[in-house]
Short mmCIF file of C-alpha atoms and ligand atoms in Angstrom, two decimals:
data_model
loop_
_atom_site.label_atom_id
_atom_site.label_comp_id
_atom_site.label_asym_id
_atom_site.label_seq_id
_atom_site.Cartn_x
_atom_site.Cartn_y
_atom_site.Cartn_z
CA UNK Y 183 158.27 66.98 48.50
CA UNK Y 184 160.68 64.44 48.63
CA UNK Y 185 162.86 65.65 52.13
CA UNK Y 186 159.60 64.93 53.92
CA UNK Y 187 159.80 61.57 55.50
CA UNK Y 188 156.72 59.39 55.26
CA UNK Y 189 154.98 58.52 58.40
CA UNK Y 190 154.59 54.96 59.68
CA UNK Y 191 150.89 55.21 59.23
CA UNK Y 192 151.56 55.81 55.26
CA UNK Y 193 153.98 53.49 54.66
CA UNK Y 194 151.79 50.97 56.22
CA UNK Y 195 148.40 52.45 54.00
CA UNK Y 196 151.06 51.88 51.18
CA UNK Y 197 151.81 48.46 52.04
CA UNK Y 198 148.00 47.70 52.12
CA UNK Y 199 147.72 49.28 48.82
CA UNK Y 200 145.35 51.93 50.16
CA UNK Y 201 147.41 55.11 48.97
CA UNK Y 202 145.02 56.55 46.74
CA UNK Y 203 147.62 58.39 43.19
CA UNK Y 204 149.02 60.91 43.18
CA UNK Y 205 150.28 60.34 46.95
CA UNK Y 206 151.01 56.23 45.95
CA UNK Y 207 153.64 57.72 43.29
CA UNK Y 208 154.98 60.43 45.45
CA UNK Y 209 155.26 57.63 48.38
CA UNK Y 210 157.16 55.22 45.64
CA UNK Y 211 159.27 58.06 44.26
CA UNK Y 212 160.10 58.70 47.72
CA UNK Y 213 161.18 54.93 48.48
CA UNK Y 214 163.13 54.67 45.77
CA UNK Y 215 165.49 57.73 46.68
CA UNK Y 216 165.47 56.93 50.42
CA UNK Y 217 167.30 54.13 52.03
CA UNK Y 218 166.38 54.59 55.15
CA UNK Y 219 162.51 54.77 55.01
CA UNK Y 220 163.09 52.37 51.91
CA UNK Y 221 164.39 50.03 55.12
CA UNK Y 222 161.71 50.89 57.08
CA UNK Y 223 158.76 49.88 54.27
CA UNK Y 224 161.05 46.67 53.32
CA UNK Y 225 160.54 45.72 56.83
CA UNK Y 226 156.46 45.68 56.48
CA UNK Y 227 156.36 44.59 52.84
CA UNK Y 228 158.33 41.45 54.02
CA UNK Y 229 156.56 40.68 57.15
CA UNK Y 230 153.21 40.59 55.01
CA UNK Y 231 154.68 38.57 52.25
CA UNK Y 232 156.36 36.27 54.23
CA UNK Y 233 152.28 35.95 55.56
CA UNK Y 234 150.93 35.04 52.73
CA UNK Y 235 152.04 31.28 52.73
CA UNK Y 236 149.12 30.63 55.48
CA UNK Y 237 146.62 31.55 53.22
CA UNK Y 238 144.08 28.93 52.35
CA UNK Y 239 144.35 26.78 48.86
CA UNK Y 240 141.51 26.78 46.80
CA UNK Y 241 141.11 25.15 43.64
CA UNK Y 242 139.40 27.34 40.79
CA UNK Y 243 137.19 25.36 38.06
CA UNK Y 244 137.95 22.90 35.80
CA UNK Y 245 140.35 23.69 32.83
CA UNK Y 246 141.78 26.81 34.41
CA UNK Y 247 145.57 25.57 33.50
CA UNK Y 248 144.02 25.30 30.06
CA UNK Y 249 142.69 28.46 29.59
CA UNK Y 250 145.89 30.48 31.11
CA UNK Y 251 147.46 28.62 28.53
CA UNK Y 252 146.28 29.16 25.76
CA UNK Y 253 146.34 32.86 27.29
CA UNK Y 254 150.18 32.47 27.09
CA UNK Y 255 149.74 31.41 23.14
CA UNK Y 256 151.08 27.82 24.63
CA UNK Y 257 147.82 25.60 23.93
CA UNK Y 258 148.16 24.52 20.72
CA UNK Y 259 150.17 21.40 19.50
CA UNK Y 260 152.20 24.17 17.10
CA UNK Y 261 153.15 25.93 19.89
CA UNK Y 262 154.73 24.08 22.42
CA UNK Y 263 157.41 26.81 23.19
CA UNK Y 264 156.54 30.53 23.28
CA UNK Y 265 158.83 32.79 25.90
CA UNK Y 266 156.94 35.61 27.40
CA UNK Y 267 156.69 39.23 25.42
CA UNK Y 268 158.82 40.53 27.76
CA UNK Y 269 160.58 37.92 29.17
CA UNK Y 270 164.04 38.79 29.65
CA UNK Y 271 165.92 35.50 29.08
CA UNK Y 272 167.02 33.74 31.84
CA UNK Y 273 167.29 30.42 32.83
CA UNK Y 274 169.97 27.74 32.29
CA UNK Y 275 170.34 25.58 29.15
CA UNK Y 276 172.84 23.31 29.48
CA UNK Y 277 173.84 20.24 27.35
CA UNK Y 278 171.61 16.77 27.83
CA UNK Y 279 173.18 15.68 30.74
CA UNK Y 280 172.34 12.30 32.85
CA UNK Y 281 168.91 12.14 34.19
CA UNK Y 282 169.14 11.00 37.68
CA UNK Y 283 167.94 7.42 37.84
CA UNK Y 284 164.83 7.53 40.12
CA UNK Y 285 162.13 4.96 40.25
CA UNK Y 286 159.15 5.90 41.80
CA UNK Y 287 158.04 8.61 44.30
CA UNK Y 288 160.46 10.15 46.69
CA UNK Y 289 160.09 9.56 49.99
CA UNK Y 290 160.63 12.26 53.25
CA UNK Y 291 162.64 10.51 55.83
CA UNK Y 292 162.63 11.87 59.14
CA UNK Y 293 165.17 13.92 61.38
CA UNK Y 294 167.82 15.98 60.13
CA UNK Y 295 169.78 19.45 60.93
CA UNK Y 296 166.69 22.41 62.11
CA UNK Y 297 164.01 19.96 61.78
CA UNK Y 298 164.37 20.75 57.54
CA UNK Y 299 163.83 16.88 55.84
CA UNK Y 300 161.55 16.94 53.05
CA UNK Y 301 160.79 15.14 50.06
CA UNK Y 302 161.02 17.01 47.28
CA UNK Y 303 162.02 16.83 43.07
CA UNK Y 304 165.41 18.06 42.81
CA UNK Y 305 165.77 18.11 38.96
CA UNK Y 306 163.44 18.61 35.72
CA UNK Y 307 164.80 17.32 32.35
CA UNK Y 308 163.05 19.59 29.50
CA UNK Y 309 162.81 17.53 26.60
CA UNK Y 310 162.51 19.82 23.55
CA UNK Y 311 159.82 19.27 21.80
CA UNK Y 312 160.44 22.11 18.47
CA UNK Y 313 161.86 19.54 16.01
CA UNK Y 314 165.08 21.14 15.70
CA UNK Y 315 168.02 21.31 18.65
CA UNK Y 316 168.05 18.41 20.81
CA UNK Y 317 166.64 17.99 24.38
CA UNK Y 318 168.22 20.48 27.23
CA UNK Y 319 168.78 19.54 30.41
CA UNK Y 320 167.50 22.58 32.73
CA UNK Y 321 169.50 22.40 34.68
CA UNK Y 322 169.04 22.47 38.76
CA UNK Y 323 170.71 19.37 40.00
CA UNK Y 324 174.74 18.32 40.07
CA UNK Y 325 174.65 14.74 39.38
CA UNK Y 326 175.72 12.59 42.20
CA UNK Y 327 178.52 10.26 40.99
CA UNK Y 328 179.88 7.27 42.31
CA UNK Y 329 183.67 6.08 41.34
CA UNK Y 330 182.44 4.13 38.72
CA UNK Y 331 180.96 6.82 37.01
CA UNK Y 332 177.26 6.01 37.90
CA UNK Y 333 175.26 8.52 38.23
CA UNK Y 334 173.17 7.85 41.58
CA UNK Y 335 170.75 11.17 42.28
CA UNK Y 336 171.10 15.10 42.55
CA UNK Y 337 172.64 17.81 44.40
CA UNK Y 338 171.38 21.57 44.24
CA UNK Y 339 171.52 24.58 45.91
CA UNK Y 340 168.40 26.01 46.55
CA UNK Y 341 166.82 28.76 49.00
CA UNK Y 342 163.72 27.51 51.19
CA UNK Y 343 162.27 31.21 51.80
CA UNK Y 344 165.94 33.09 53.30
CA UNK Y 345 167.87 30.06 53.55
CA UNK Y 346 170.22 28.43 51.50
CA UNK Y 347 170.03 24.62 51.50
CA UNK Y 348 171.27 22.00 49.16
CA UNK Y 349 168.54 19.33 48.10
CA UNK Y 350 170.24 15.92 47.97
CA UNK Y 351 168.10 13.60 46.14
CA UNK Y 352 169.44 10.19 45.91
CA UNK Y 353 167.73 7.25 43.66
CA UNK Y 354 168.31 3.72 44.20
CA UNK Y 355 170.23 3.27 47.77
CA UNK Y 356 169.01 -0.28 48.71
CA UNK Y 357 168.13 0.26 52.05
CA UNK Y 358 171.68 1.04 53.05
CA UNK Y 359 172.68 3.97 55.44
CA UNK Y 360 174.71 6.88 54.30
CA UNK Y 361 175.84 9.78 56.22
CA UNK Y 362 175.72 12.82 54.24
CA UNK Y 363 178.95 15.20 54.66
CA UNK Y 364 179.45 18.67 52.97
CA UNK Y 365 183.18 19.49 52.25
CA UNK Y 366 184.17 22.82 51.76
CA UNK Y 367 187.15 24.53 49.47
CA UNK Y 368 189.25 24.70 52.63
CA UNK Y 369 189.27 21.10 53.44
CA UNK Y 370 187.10 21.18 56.52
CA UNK Y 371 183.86 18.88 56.21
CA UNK Y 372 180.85 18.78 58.44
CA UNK Y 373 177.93 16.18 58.54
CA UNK Y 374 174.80 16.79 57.63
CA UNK Y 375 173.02 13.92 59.12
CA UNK Y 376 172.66 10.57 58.35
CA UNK Y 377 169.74 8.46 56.38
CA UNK Y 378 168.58 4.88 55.15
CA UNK Y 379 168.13 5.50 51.51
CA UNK Y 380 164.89 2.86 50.62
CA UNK Y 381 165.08 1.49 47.24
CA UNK Y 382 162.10 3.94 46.08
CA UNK Y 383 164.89 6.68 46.88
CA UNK Y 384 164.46 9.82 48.52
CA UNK Y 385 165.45 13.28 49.53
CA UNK Y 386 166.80 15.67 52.17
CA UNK Y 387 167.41 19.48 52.17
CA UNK Y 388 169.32 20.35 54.62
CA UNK Y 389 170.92 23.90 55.74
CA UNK Y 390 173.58 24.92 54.03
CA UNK Y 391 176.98 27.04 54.58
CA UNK Y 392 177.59 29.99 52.50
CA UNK Y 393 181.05 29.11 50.44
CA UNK Y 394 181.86 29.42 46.76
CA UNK Y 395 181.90 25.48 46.51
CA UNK Y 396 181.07 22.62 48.05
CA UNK Y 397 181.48 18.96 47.04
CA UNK Y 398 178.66 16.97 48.48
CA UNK Y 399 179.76 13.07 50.22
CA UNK Y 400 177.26 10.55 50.82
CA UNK Y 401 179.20 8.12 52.78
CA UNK Y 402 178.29 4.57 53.82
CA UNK Y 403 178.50 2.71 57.03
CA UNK Y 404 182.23 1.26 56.12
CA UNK Y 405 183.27 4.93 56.08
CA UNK Y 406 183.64 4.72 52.09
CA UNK Y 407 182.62 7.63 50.09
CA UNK Y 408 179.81 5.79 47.75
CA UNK Y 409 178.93 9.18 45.56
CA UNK Y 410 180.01 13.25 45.09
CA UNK Y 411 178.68 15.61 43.77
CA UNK Y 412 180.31 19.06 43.33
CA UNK Y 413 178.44 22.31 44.14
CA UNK Z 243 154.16 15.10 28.38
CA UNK Z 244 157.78 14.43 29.62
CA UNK Z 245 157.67 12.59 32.96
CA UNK Z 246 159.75 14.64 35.25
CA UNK Z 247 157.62 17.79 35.77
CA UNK Z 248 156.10 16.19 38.51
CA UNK Z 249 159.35 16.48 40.77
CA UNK Z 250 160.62 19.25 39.41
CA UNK Z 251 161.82 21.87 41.70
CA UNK Z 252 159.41 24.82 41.69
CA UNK Z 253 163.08 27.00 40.77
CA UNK Z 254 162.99 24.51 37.72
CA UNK Z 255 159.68 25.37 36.69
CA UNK Z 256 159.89 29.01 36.59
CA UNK Z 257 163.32 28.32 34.10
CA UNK Z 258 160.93 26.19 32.02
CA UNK Z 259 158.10 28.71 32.13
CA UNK Z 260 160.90 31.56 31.14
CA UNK Z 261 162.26 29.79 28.35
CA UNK Z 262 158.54 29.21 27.48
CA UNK Z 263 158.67 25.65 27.68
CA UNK Z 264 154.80 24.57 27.81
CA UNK Z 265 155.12 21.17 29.93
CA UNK Z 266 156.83 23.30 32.45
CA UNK Z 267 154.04 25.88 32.39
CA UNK Z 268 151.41 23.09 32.55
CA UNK Z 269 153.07 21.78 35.43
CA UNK Z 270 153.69 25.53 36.89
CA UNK Z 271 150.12 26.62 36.62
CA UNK Z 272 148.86 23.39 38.33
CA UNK Z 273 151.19 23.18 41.07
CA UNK Z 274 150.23 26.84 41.68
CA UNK Z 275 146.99 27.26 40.87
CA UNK Z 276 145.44 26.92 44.02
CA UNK Z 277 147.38 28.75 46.30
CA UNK Z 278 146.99 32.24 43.80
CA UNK Z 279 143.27 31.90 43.79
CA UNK Z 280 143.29 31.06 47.27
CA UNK Z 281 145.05 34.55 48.12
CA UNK Z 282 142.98 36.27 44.90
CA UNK Z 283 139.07 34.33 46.43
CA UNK Z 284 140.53 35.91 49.99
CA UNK Z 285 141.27 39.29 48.38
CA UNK Z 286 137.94 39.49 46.20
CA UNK Z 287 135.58 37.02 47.47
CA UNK Z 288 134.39 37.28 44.20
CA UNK Z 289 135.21 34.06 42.56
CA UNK Z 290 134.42 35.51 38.80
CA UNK Z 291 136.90 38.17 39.42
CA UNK Z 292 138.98 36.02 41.39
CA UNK Z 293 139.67 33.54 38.40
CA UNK Z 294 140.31 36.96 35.83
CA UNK Z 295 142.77 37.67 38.45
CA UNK Z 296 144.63 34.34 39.23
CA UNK Z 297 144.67 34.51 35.43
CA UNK Z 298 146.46 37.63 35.33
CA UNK Z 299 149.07 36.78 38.31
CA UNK Z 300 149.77 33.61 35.70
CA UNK Z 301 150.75 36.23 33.09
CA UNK Z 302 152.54 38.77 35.23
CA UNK Z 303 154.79 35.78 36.36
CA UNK Z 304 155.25 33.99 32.92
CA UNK Z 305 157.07 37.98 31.55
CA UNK Z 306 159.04 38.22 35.02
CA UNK Z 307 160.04 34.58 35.39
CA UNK Z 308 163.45 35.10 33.72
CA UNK Z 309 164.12 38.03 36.14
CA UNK Z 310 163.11 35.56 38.94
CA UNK Z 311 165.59 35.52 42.05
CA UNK Z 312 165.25 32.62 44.26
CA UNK Z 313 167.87 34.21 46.91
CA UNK Z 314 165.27 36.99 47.36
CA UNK Z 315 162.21 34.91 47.79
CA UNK Z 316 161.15 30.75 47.35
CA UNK Z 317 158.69 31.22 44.43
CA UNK Z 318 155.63 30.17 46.24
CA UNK Z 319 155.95 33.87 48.04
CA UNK Z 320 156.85 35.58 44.87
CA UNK Z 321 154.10 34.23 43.02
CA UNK Z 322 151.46 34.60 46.66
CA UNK Z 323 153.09 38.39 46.25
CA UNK Z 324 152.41 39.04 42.79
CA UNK Z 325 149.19 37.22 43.03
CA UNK Z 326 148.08 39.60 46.16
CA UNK Z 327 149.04 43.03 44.28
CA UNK Z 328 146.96 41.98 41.40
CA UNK Z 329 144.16 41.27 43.51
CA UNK Z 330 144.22 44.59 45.32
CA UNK Z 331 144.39 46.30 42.34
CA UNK Z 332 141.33 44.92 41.31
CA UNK Z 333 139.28 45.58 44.02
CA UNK Z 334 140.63 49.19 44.54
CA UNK Z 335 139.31 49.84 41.35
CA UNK Z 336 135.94 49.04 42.13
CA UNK Z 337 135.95 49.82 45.23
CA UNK Z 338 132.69 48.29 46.39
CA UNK Z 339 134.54 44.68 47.91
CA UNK Z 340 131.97 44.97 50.79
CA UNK Z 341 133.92 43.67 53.98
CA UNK Z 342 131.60 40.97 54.26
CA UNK Z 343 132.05 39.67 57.97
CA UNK Z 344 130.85 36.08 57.21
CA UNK Z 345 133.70 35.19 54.36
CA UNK Z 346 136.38 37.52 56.37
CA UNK Z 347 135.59 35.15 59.74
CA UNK Z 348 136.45 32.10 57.75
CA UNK Z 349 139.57 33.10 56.05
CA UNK Z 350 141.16 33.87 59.46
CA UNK Z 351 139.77 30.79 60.95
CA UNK Z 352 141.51 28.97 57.76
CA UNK Z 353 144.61 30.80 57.67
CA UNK Z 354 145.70 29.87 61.58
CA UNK Z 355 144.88 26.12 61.26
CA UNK Z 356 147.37 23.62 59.94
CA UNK Z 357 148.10 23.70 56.45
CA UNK Z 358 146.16 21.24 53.58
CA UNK Z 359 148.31 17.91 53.74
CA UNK Z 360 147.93 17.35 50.25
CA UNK Z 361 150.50 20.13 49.68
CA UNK Z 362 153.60 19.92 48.01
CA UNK Z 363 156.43 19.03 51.32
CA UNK Z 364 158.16 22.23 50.70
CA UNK Z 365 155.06 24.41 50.41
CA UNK Z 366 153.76 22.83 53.32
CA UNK Z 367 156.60 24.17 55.58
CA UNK Z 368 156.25 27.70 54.13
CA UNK Z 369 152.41 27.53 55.26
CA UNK Z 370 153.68 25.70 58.49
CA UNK Z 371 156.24 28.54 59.19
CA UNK Z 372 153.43 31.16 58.67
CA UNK Z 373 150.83 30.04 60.44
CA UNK Z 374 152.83 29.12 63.36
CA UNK Z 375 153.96 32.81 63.65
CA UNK Z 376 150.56 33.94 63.32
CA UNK Z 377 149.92 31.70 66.05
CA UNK Z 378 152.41 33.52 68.18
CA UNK Z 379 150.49 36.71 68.03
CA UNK Z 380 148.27 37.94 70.53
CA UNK Z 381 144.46 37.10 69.15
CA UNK Z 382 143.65 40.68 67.93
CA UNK Z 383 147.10 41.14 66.25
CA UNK Z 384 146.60 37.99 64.17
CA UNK Z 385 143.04 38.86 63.29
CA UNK Z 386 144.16 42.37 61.91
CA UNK Z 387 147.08 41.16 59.98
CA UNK Z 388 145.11 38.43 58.45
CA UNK Z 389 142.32 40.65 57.33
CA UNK Z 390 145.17 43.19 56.23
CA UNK Z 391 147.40 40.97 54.19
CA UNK Z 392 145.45 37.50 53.02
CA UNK Z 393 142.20 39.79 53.23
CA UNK Z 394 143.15 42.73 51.43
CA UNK Z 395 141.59 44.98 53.87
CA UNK Z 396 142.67 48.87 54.14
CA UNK Z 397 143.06 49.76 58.03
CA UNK Z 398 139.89 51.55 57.69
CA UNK Z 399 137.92 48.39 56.94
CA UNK Z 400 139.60 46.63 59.48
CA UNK Z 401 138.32 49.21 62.23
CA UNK Z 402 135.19 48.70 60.44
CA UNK Z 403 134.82 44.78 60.74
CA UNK Z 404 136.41 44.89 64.35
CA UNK Z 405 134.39 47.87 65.73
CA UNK Z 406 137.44 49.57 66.97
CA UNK Z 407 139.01 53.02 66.26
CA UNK Z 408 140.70 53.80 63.40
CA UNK Z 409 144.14 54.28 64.99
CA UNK Z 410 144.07 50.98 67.03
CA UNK Z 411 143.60 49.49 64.10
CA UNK Z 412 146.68 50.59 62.67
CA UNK Z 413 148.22 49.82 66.15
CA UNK Z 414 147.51 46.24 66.06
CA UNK Z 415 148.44 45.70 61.95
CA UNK Z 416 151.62 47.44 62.45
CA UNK Z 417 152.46 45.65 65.86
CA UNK Z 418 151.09 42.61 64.61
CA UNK Z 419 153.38 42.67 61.27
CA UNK Z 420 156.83 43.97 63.45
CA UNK Z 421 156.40 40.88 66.11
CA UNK Z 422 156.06 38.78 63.00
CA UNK Z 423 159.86 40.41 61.43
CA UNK Z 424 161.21 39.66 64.77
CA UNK Z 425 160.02 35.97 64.64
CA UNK Z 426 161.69 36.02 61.16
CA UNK Z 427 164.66 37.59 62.28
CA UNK Z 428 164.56 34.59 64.96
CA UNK Z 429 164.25 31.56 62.56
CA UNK Z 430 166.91 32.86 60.46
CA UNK Z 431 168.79 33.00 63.63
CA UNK Z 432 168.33 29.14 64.71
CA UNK Z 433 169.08 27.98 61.42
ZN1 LIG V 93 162.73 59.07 53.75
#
């Protein structure tokens, strides 16, 4: 069965989920022991997904978030933590590290590298609320650190859809300008762009280069380095 | 409720939601919550069956969040993907989704205008990105993906709503989706 390659029309039914069994599970066994019309399907499959972002938002009645909830066993003051049946782990604990300092809502600036300058949240700190081990840090943001030691905001690496960008979030900046510079292992730096940081804070993503490490610069207009952070 | 939900990275929240932290799946389902039964009301236009499915994406992604990979996909497609299997499944079990021309017109008049505001920034580009391809398409091509992917729709109920052969149906869904990979291929390219 299996030396028979699909046709374009029935990888594209399969796609649209309209592969009726037993030919869906021949089609899938199929995929899974051919690269090349596995490539062929993967190319589809990621077209539509990569679709589905345009679809409209629409809110679904009142105490939905509630009900899922409690559907997760989670709804209940006695059961504030509950990991999935089959949940297989994941996820970073780390120790309680520094919350970035950040006073109120983070603001998008504008311009940048590709047109990519968002506000967004770069870091969550999970307080745990079971009684016994003390609050973890999940961890998705290197602290950005001045000389002194003061932490001033995040850096993370993150993926917006394909690409790989690093979310710089900084906190309190008082309305000064700092150019953002990326050094890599090798020595070689490249800038990023260059911001006013408003006392509210704010944050950029920005492209970034693939390389095992990175140490993030936010310099100011003297040309001093004001805080790292290392990727 | 600890404070910094709110700003948390969506990446973040799936690690809370894995490690079954319930302020992170609080603040998971709500920042979600409308885009999966958006896609599942598109799917279904049933919005009983919509909410037993958006319920059921919320469950599917809660046991696969620790086996999440953000390098594959951001989490607003991964959870949009999930969320449109589930719905399919549904209504290929019943099989009696009527392709009801009125609701079908609307979703692809909503799905090529610009994206709700109101959205989180980095959703907001996702849509942005999207609907701008779909913009790029010729006018038939973008009406039979939409009805194909956001719509659920076999091919055979898209020749049905557009009054056009089977096999140009196909035609346009599977032109339609390869101009969209090259358009892809090109944004990865300029970035
Ligand atoms: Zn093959």
């Amino acid at each position: 069965m299996s030396e028979r390659h699909p046709t374009e029309d029935a990888l594209l039914d399969l796609a649209l989920g309209d592969v009726p069994e037993p030919g869906n599970q021949l089609l899938t066994q199929h995929l899974s022991t051919c690269p090349a019309c596995r490539k062929r399907y993967d190319a589809i499959n990621d077209s539509i997904e990569l679709t589905l972002p345009a679809a409209p938002r629409v809110q679904p009645a009142p105490g939905f978030d509630q009900a899922v909830l409690e559907a997760m066993g989670m709804s209940g003051p006695t059961a504030r933590r509950r990991v999935a049946p089959q949940a297989a782990g994941g996820g970073t604990v780390a120790e309680p590290g520094r919350a970035p300092r950040r006073r109120s809502a983070l603001v998008a600036l504008a311009a940048g590298v590709a047109g990519v300058v968002i506000g967004v949240g770069g870091s969550m700190v999970a307080g745990s609320l079971d009684d016994g081990p003390p609050a973890a840090t999940v961890d998705v943001g290197t602290p950005l650190v001045t000389d002194e030691g003061e932490a001033v905001g995040t850096a993370t690496l993150s993926y917006l859809g394909d690409q790989r960008v690093v979310v710089v979030a900084a906190a309190n900046g008082d309305g000064r300008t700092y150019e953002c510079r990326l050094r890599l292992p090798d020595g070689q730096t490249s800038v990023l762009g260059e911001w006013t940081v408003p006392d509210t804070g704010s944050t950029w993503v920005m492209p970034a280069p693939y390389a095992d490490s990175m140490t993030v610069e936010l310099v100011d207009d003297s040309g001093a380095v004001w805080s790292t952070a290392r990727l | 409720m600890f404070p910094h939900t709110e700003r948390a990275s969506d990446t973040a929240l799936v690690e809370g939601l894995a490690l079954g932290d319930q302020p992170a799946a609080l603040a998971f389902v709500r920042r979600f919550q409308g885009a999966v039964f958006g896609i599942a009301l598109s799917v279904t236009r049933d919005r009983g069956l919509a909410e037993d499915v958006s319920q059921e994406v919320f469950l599917r992604a809660w046991r696969a969040a620790g086996t999440y990979d953000p390098r594959r996909a951001s989490v607003l497609t991964w959870l949009l993907t999930i969320a449109r299997n589930a719905a399919i499944d549904a209504v290929r079990v019943r099989r009696n989704t009527p392709a009801e021309s009125e609701a079908l017109e609307r979703l692809i008049h909503d799905s090529i205008r610009d994206p709700d505001p109101t959205e989180p920034v980095l959703h907001r580009i996702e849509a942005e990105r999207a609907v701008r391809r779909l913009r790029a398409l010729a006018p038939e091509q973008a009406r039979a993906v939409v009805l194909a992917t956001m719509g659920g729709c076999t091919a055979a109920q898209v020749s049905q709503l557009e009054q056009i052969p089977l096999g140009t149906a196909k035609t346009r869904i599977r032109t339609g989706l390869r101009r969209l990979r090259d358009l892809i291929d090109e944004e990865e390219h300029h970035e």
